[in-house]
CSV table of C-alpha atoms in Angstrom, one decimal:
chain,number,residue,atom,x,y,z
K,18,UNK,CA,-31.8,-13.6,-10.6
K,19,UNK,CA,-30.5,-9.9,-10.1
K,20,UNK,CA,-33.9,-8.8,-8.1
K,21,UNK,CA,-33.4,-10.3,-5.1
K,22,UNK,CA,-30.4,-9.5,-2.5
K,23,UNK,CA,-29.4,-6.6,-5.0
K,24,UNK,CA,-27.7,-3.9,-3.0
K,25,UNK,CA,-27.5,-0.8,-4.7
K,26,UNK,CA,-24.4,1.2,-3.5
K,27,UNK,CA,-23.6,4.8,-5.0
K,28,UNK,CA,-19.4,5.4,-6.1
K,29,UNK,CA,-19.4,9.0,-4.1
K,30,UNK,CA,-21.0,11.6,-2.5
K,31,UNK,CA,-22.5,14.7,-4.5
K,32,UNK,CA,-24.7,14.3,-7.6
K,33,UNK,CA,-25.2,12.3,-10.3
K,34,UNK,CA,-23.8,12.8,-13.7
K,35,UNK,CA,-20.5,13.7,-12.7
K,36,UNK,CA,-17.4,12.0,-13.5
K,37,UNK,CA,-15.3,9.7,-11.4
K,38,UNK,CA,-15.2,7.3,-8.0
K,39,UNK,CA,-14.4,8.3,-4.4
K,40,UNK,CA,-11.1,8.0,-3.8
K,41,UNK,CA,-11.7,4.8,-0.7
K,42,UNK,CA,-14.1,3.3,-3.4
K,43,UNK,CA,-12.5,0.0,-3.0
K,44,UNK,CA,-12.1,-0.2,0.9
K,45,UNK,CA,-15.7,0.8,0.7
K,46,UNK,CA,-16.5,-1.9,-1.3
K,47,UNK,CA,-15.0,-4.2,0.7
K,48,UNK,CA,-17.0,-3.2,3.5
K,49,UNK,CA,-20.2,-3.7,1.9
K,50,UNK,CA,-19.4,-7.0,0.5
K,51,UNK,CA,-17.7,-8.2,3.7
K,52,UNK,CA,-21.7,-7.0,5.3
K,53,UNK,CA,-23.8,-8.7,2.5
K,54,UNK,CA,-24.7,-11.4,1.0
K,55,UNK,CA,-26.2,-10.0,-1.8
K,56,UNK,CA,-25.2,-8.8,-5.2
K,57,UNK,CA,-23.6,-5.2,-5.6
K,58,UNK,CA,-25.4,-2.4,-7.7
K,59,UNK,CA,-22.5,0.6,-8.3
K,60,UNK,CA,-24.0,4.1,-10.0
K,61,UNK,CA,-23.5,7.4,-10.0
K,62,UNK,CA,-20.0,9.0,-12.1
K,63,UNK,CA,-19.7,5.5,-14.3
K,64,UNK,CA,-19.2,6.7,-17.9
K,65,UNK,CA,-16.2,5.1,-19.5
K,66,UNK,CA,-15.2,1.4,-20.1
K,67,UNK,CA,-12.0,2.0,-17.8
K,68,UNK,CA,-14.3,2.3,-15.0
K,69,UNK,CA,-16.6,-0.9,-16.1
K,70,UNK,CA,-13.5,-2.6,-16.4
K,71,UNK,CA,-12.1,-1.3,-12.5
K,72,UNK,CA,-15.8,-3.1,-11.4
K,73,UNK,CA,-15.3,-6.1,-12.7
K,74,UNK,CA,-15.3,-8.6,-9.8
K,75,UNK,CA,-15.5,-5.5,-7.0
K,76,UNK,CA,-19.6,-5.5,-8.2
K,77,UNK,CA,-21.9,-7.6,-10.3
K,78,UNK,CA,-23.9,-4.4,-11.6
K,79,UNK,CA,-22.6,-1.3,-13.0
K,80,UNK,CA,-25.8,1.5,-13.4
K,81,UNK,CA,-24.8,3.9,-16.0
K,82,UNK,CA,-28.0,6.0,-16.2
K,83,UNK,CA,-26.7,9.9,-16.4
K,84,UNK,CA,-24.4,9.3,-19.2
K,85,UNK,CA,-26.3,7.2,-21.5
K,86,UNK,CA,-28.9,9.9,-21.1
K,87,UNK,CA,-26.6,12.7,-22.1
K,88,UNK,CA,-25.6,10.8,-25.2
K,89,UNK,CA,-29.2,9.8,-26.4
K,90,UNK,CA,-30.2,13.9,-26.0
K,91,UNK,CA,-26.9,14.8,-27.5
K,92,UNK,CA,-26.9,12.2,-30.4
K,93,UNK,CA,-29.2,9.5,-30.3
K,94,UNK,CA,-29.9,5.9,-30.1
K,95,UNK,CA,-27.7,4.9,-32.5
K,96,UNK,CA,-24.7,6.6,-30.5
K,97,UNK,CA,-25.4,4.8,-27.3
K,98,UNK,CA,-25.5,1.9,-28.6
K,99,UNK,CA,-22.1,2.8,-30.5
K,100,UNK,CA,-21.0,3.6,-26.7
K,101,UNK,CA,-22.6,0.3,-25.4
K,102,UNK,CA,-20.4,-1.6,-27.1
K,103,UNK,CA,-17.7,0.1,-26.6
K,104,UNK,CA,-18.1,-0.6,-22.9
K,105,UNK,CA,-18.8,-4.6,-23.2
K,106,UNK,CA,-15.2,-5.8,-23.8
């Protein structure tokens, strides 16, 4: 269902792993979705379940990849899933 017509889009310029959105995140957002018919994709700086929660029904996809890493090398699987659940409510 997600492969096809999945665009992903990243939150800001610069690298990945650090925190927060551009600042026109949501006029971007429009943009895309007002040029798409396909689902949204958003990575890059998403680490917290504030920001999950700011997505919800901007995208359909939010791509945490840096963070979850840092927390698995840090502390472990059983810490990213503490933090995966902290982020599905």
């Amino acid at each position: 269902q997600y492969t096809q017509n999945l665009l992903y889009a990243v939150s800001r310029t610069g690298v990945t792993g650090v925190k927060g959105f551009s600042v026109d995140l949501e006029e971007y957002l429009q943009k895309i979705r007002k040029n798409t018919d396909g689902k949204i994709a958003l990575g890059f700086g998403i680490q917290s379940a504030e920001q999950i929660h700011f997505l919800r029904g901007k995208t359909e996809v939010a791509v945490i990849g840096s963070h979850i890493l840092k927390i698995f090398e840090r502390e472990g699987v059983d810490a990213v899933r503490k933090f995966l659940r902290t982020i599905k409510k």
